[in-house]
Amino acid sequence: MQSTPSTSRASAKAVVAALGVALLASMPVYAKQSDRNQPADVTSKSFDGTQAPQNGQPGKVIWTTNVVLTQGTLKITGSKATGYLDADSHLIRVIVDGNPATIHQLDDQDQPMDGKASNIDYKIEQDYAVLTGNAKVNQPAKGSAEGDKLTYNTKDSTMTGESTGGAPVHMTFQPKNKTPAPAPAKPASNDTKKP
């Protein structure tokens, strides 16, 4: 009689979560590619832009109250945001805090992605946003993910996730629609012509 090693429930969940992230990452859906070429626009109740780039360090702009950052279909909201500027005063990174901070984007098939977390770190030039603190992302066409930290790629709509606390990363996948929805019935036409 052979004995087989037992696998703990926690490690099994970790394997399933890692497999799920890998499957989600392999799906060929891309975030709205035109978003990357759009200007980043930020509105808020107030801002402080007095910290210019110095000695090779990035400059900063701090926005407070009702912060909304948009770049094409990408939209991030929160109560406070700190933007980092390169030497040419281009916005390269924005850290948004909120209760919660939110993120929304459409992919190239106009399917939405909606996320929320305590903090969203959007690295514009690197094409990703890190959602930290009770992070949740929902992509209705694909599924959803929850964890302590989720990293969303704003270029190709892929994600990774991790849990640093006691709760595991959790994912839900939408079923593949095996039967197409029936086409709506067309009304009968009234093509009878009078002679």
Short mmCIF file of N, CA and C in Angstrom, two decimals, residues 78-182:
data_model
loop_
_atom_site.label_atom_id
_atom_site.label_comp_id
_atom_site.label_asym_id
_atom_site.label_seq_id
_atom_site.Cartn_x
_atom_site.Cartn_y
_atom_site.Cartn_z
N GLY A 78 -11.15 59.14 -6.54
CA GLY A 78 -10.76 58.99 -5.14
C GLY A 78 -10.90 60.31 -4.41
N SER A 79 -10.50 60.31 -3.15
CA SER A 79 -10.60 61.52 -2.35
C SER A 79 -9.30 62.33 -2.37
N LYS A 80 -8.17 61.68 -2.67
CA LYS A 80 -6.88 62.36 -2.75
C LYS A 80 -6.02 61.65 -3.77
N ALA A 81 -5.22 62.40 -4.52
CA ALA A 81 -4.30 61.80 -5.48
C ALA A 81 -2.98 62.56 -5.46
N THR A 82 -1.90 61.80 -5.59
CA THR A 82 -0.58 62.40 -5.72
C THR A 82 -0.05 62.00 -7.09
N GLY A 83 0.22 63.00 -7.92
CA GLY A 83 0.74 62.75 -9.26
C GLY A 83 2.23 63.05 -9.30
N TYR A 84 2.98 62.20 -9.99
CA TYR A 84 4.43 62.38 -10.12
C TYR A 84 4.74 62.78 -11.55
N LEU A 85 5.61 63.80 -11.69
CA LEU A 85 5.95 64.36 -12.98
C LEU A 85 7.41 64.07 -13.32
N ASP A 86 7.70 63.81 -14.59
CA ASP A 86 9.09 63.64 -15.00
C ASP A 86 9.74 65.01 -15.19
N ALA A 87 10.98 65.03 -15.66
CA ALA A 87 11.72 66.28 -15.82
C ALA A 87 11.06 67.23 -16.81
N ASP A 88 10.25 66.69 -17.72
CA ASP A 88 9.54 67.52 -18.70
C ASP A 88 8.12 67.85 -18.25
N SER A 89 7.81 67.61 -16.98
CA SER A 89 6.48 67.87 -16.38
C SER A 89 5.36 67.05 -17.01
N HIS A 90 5.71 65.83 -17.48
CA HIS A 90 4.69 64.90 -17.95
C HIS A 90 4.27 64.02 -16.78
N LEU A 91 2.99 63.74 -16.68
CA LEU A 91 2.46 62.90 -15.62
C LEU A 91 2.84 61.45 -15.90
N ILE A 92 3.58 60.82 -14.97
CA ILE A 92 4.05 59.45 -15.19
C ILE A 92 3.46 58.44 -14.20
N ARG A 93 2.92 58.93 -13.08
CA ARG A 93 2.37 58.04 -12.07
C ARG A 93 1.38 58.82 -11.21
N VAL A 94 0.29 58.16 -10.82
CA VAL A 94 -0.70 58.77 -9.93
C VAL A 94 -1.08 57.75 -8.87
N ILE A 95 -0.99 58.14 -7.59
CA ILE A 95 -1.43 57.30 -6.49
C ILE A 95 -2.71 57.91 -5.94
N VAL A 96 -3.80 57.15 -6.02
CA VAL A 96 -5.13 57.63 -5.63
C VAL A 96 -5.59 56.90 -4.38
N ASP A 97 -5.99 57.67 -3.36
CA ASP A 97 -6.55 57.10 -2.13
C ASP A 97 -8.04 57.41 -2.10
N GLY A 98 -8.81 56.52 -1.52
CA GLY A 98 -10.25 56.75 -1.43
C GLY A 98 -10.89 55.81 -0.45
N ASN A 99 -12.17 55.95 -0.35
CA ASN A 99 -12.93 55.10 0.57
C ASN A 99 -14.16 54.54 -0.14
N PRO A 100 -14.03 53.82 -1.21
CA PRO A 100 -12.80 53.35 -1.84
C PRO A 100 -12.40 54.25 -3.01
N ALA A 101 -11.17 54.02 -3.54
CA ALA A 101 -10.77 54.57 -4.84
C ALA A 101 -11.34 53.61 -5.88
N THR A 102 -11.71 54.12 -7.05
CA THR A 102 -12.31 53.26 -8.09
C THR A 102 -11.56 53.41 -9.40
N ILE A 103 -11.66 52.37 -10.24
CA ILE A 103 -11.08 52.39 -11.57
C ILE A 103 -12.08 51.76 -12.54
N HIS A 104 -12.15 52.32 -13.75
CA HIS A 104 -13.06 51.81 -14.79
C HIS A 104 -12.32 51.92 -16.12
N GLN A 105 -12.46 50.91 -16.98
CA GLN A 105 -11.90 50.97 -18.32
C GLN A 105 -12.67 50.03 -19.23
N LEU A 106 -12.75 50.38 -20.51
CA LEU A 106 -13.33 49.50 -21.52
C LEU A 106 -12.21 48.81 -22.27
N ASP A 107 -12.46 47.57 -22.75
CA ASP A 107 -11.49 46.92 -23.61
C ASP A 107 -11.84 47.22 -25.06
N ASP A 108 -11.09 46.65 -25.99
CA ASP A 108 -11.32 46.94 -27.41
C ASP A 108 -12.65 46.40 -27.92
N GLN A 109 -13.32 45.51 -27.15
CA GLN A 109 -14.66 45.04 -27.52
C GLN A 109 -15.72 45.81 -26.73
N ASP A 110 -15.34 46.93 -26.10
CA ASP A 110 -16.22 47.78 -25.29
C ASP A 110 -16.81 47.06 -24.09
N GLN A 111 -16.12 46.03 -23.58
CA GLN A 111 -16.52 45.35 -22.35
C GLN A 111 -15.88 46.07 -21.17
N PRO A 112 -16.62 46.33 -20.09
CA PRO A 112 -16.07 47.10 -18.98
C PRO A 112 -15.25 46.28 -17.99
N MET A 113 -14.35 46.98 -17.33
CA MET A 113 -13.63 46.48 -16.16
C MET A 113 -13.87 47.53 -15.09
N ASP A 114 -14.32 47.11 -13.91
CA ASP A 114 -14.53 48.01 -12.79
C ASP A 114 -13.81 47.45 -11.58
N GLY A 115 -13.07 48.32 -10.90
CA GLY A 115 -12.34 47.89 -9.72
C GLY A 115 -12.45 48.91 -8.61
N LYS A 116 -12.17 48.45 -7.39
CA LYS A 116 -12.14 49.36 -6.25
C LYS A 116 -11.18 48.82 -5.22
N ALA A 117 -10.58 49.75 -4.45
CA ALA A 117 -9.63 49.40 -3.41
C ALA A 117 -9.39 50.64 -2.56
N SER A 118 -8.67 50.46 -1.46
CA SER A 118 -8.32 51.61 -0.62
C SER A 118 -7.35 52.53 -1.34
N ASN A 119 -6.49 51.94 -2.20
CA ASN A 119 -5.45 52.69 -2.88
C ASN A 119 -5.27 52.14 -4.29
N ILE A 120 -5.11 53.04 -5.25
CA ILE A 120 -4.81 52.64 -6.64
C ILE A 120 -3.56 53.38 -7.08
N ASP A 121 -2.53 52.64 -7.44
CA ASP A 121 -1.26 53.21 -7.91
C ASP A 121 -1.20 52.98 -9.41
N TYR A 122 -1.46 54.04 -10.20
CA TYR A 122 -1.51 53.94 -11.66
C TYR A 122 -0.18 54.41 -12.24
N LYS A 123 0.57 53.47 -12.81
CA LYS A 123 1.86 53.78 -13.43
C LYS A 123 1.62 53.90 -14.92
N ILE A 124 1.44 55.13 -15.36
CA ILE A 124 0.97 55.44 -16.71
C ILE A 124 1.88 54.86 -17.78
N GLU A 125 3.18 55.14 -17.70
CA GLU A 125 4.10 54.70 -18.75
C GLU A 125 4.34 53.19 -18.73
N GLN A 126 4.07 52.54 -17.61
CA GLN A 126 4.29 51.10 -17.51
C GLN A 126 3.01 50.31 -17.74
N ASP A 127 1.89 51.00 -17.97
CA ASP A 127 0.62 50.37 -18.35
C ASP A 127 0.04 49.43 -17.30
N TYR A 128 0.11 49.81 -16.02
CA TYR A 128 -0.59 49.00 -15.03
C TYR A 128 -1.02 49.82 -13.84
N ALA A 129 -2.03 49.30 -13.16
CA ALA A 129 -2.56 49.90 -11.94
C ALA A 129 -2.56 48.84 -10.85
N VAL A 130 -2.03 49.19 -9.68
CA VAL A 130 -1.99 48.26 -8.55
C VAL A 130 -3.08 48.69 -7.57
N LEU A 131 -4.03 47.81 -7.32
CA LEU A 131 -5.12 48.06 -6.38
C LEU A 131 -4.75 47.36 -5.07
N THR A 132 -4.69 48.13 -3.98
CA THR A 132 -4.25 47.59 -2.70
C THR A 132 -5.27 47.90 -1.61
N GLY A 133 -5.52 46.93 -0.75
CA GLY A 133 -6.43 47.12 0.37
C GLY A 133 -7.86 46.80 -0.01
N ASN A 134 -8.31 45.59 0.31
CA ASN A 134 -9.67 45.13 -0.01
C ASN A 134 -9.98 45.34 -1.50
N ALA A 135 -9.06 44.91 -2.34
CA ALA A 135 -9.15 45.13 -3.79
C ALA A 135 -10.15 44.18 -4.44
N LYS A 136 -10.94 44.72 -5.35
CA LYS A 136 -11.92 43.94 -6.11
C LYS A 136 -11.93 44.43 -7.55
N VAL A 137 -11.93 43.51 -8.48
CA VAL A 137 -12.01 43.85 -9.91
C VAL A 137 -13.08 42.96 -10.52
N ASN A 138 -13.96 43.56 -11.31
CA ASN A 138 -15.03 42.82 -11.97
C ASN A 138 -14.97 43.09 -13.47
N GLN A 139 -14.89 42.03 -14.25
CA GLN A 139 -14.97 42.10 -15.70
C GLN A 139 -16.14 41.20 -16.09
N PRO A 140 -17.35 41.78 -16.28
CA PRO A 140 -18.55 40.96 -16.48
C PRO A 140 -18.43 39.89 -17.57
N ALA A 141 -17.67 40.16 -18.64
CA ALA A 141 -17.54 39.17 -19.70
C ALA A 141 -16.60 38.03 -19.31
N LYS A 142 -15.71 38.26 -18.32
CA LYS A 142 -14.72 37.26 -17.93
C LYS A 142 -14.97 36.70 -16.54
N GLY A 143 -15.11 37.59 -15.55
CA GLY A 143 -15.26 37.15 -14.17
C GLY A 143 -14.81 38.25 -13.22
N SER A 144 -14.47 37.85 -12.00
CA SER A 144 -14.07 38.82 -10.99
C SER A 144 -12.94 38.26 -10.14
N ALA A 145 -12.25 39.17 -9.44
CA ALA A 145 -11.16 38.78 -8.55
C ALA A 145 -11.19 39.67 -7.32
N GLU A 146 -10.81 39.09 -6.18
CA GLU A 146 -10.71 39.83 -4.92
C GLU A 146 -9.44 39.41 -4.23
N GLY A 147 -8.78 40.35 -3.53
CA GLY A 147 -7.58 40.03 -2.78
C GLY A 147 -7.03 41.26 -2.11
N ASP A 148 -5.95 41.07 -1.38
CA ASP A 148 -5.30 42.21 -0.73
C ASP A 148 -4.66 43.13 -1.76
N LYS A 149 -4.14 42.53 -2.85
CA LYS A 149 -3.46 43.31 -3.87
C LYS A 149 -3.75 42.70 -5.24
N LEU A 150 -4.28 43.50 -6.15
CA LEU A 150 -4.53 43.07 -7.52
C LEU A 150 -3.79 44.02 -8.45
N THR A 151 -3.09 43.49 -9.42
CA THR A 151 -2.39 44.31 -10.40
C THR A 151 -3.09 44.14 -11.75
N TYR A 152 -3.61 45.25 -12.27
CA TYR A 152 -4.38 45.25 -13.53
C TYR A 152 -3.54 45.90 -14.62
N ASN A 153 -3.33 45.18 -15.72
CA ASN A 153 -2.58 45.71 -16.85
C ASN A 153 -3.53 46.53 -17.71
N THR A 154 -3.29 47.84 -17.79
CA THR A 154 -4.18 48.73 -18.54
C THR A 154 -3.96 48.63 -20.04
N LYS A 155 -2.99 47.86 -20.48
CA LYS A 155 -2.74 47.66 -21.91
C LYS A 155 -3.47 46.44 -22.45
N ASP A 156 -3.43 45.33 -21.68
CA ASP A 156 -4.01 44.10 -22.22
C ASP A 156 -5.09 43.46 -21.34
N SER A 157 -5.55 44.16 -20.29
CA SER A 157 -6.65 43.70 -19.42
C SER A 157 -6.32 42.45 -18.60
N THR A 158 -5.06 42.07 -18.48
CA THR A 158 -4.71 40.91 -17.66
C THR A 158 -4.51 41.34 -16.21
N MET A 159 -4.54 40.37 -15.30
CA MET A 159 -4.40 40.66 -13.88
C MET A 159 -3.54 39.62 -13.19
N THR A 160 -2.95 40.04 -12.08
CA THR A 160 -2.35 39.13 -11.13
C THR A 160 -2.88 39.53 -9.76
N GLY A 161 -2.82 38.63 -8.80
CA GLY A 161 -3.32 38.94 -7.47
C GLY A 161 -2.57 38.20 -6.40
N GLU A 162 -2.61 38.76 -5.19
CA GLU A 162 -2.00 38.08 -4.06
C GLU A 162 -2.71 38.46 -2.78
N SER A 163 -2.55 37.61 -1.80
CA SER A 163 -3.14 37.85 -0.49
C SER A 163 -2.03 37.80 0.54
N THR A 164 -1.93 38.85 1.33
CA THR A 164 -0.91 38.88 2.37
C THR A 164 -1.49 38.57 3.73
N GLY A 165 -2.79 38.59 3.86
CA GLY A 165 -3.45 38.31 5.13
C GLY A 165 -3.95 36.88 5.20
N GLY A 166 -4.94 36.66 6.05
CA GLY A 166 -5.50 35.33 6.23
C GLY A 166 -6.45 34.91 5.12
N ALA A 167 -7.09 35.88 4.47
CA ALA A 167 -8.06 35.55 3.42
C ALA A 167 -7.34 35.26 2.10
N PRO A 168 -7.75 34.24 1.35
CA PRO A 168 -7.11 33.94 0.07
C PRO A 168 -7.58 34.88 -1.03
N VAL A 169 -6.82 34.87 -2.13
CA VAL A 169 -7.29 35.53 -3.35
C VAL A 169 -8.48 34.72 -3.83
N HIS A 170 -9.51 35.37 -4.30
CA HIS A 170 -10.72 34.67 -4.73
C HIS A 170 -11.05 35.11 -6.15
N MET A 171 -11.37 34.16 -7.01
CA MET A 171 -11.76 34.47 -8.39
C MET A 171 -13.04 33.74 -8.74
N THR A 172 -13.83 34.38 -9.59
CA THR A 172 -15.05 33.79 -10.13
C THR A 172 -14.99 33.94 -11.64
N PHE A 173 -15.25 32.87 -12.37
CA PHE A 173 -15.23 32.91 -13.83
C PHE A 173 -16.64 32.78 -14.36
N GLN A 174 -16.93 33.53 -15.40
CA GLN A 174 -18.22 33.45 -16.06
C GLN A 174 -18.24 32.21 -16.95
N PRO A 175 -19.38 31.52 -17.05
CA PRO A 175 -19.45 30.34 -17.92
C PRO A 175 -19.42 30.77 -19.39
N LYS A 176 -18.87 29.89 -20.19
CA LYS A 176 -18.86 30.14 -21.63
C LYS A 176 -20.26 29.88 -22.15
N ASN A 177 -20.80 30.80 -22.91
CA ASN A 177 -22.14 30.66 -23.47
C ASN A 177 -22.06 29.65 -24.61
N LYS A 178 -22.56 28.43 -24.38
CA LYS A 178 -22.46 27.37 -25.37
C LYS A 178 -23.53 27.44 -26.45
N THR A 179 -24.65 28.03 -26.16
CA THR A 179 -25.69 28.15 -27.17
C THR A 179 -25.94 29.64 -27.43
N PRO A 180 -25.83 30.03 -28.66
CA PRO A 180 -26.06 31.44 -28.96
C PRO A 180 -27.50 31.85 -28.66
N ALA A 181 -27.65 33.07 -28.25
CA ALA A 181 -28.99 33.59 -27.98
C ALA A 181 -29.77 33.64 -29.28
N PRO A 182 -31.05 33.28 -29.25
CA PRO A 182 -31.83 33.31 -30.49
C PRO A 182 -32.00 34.75 -30.97
#
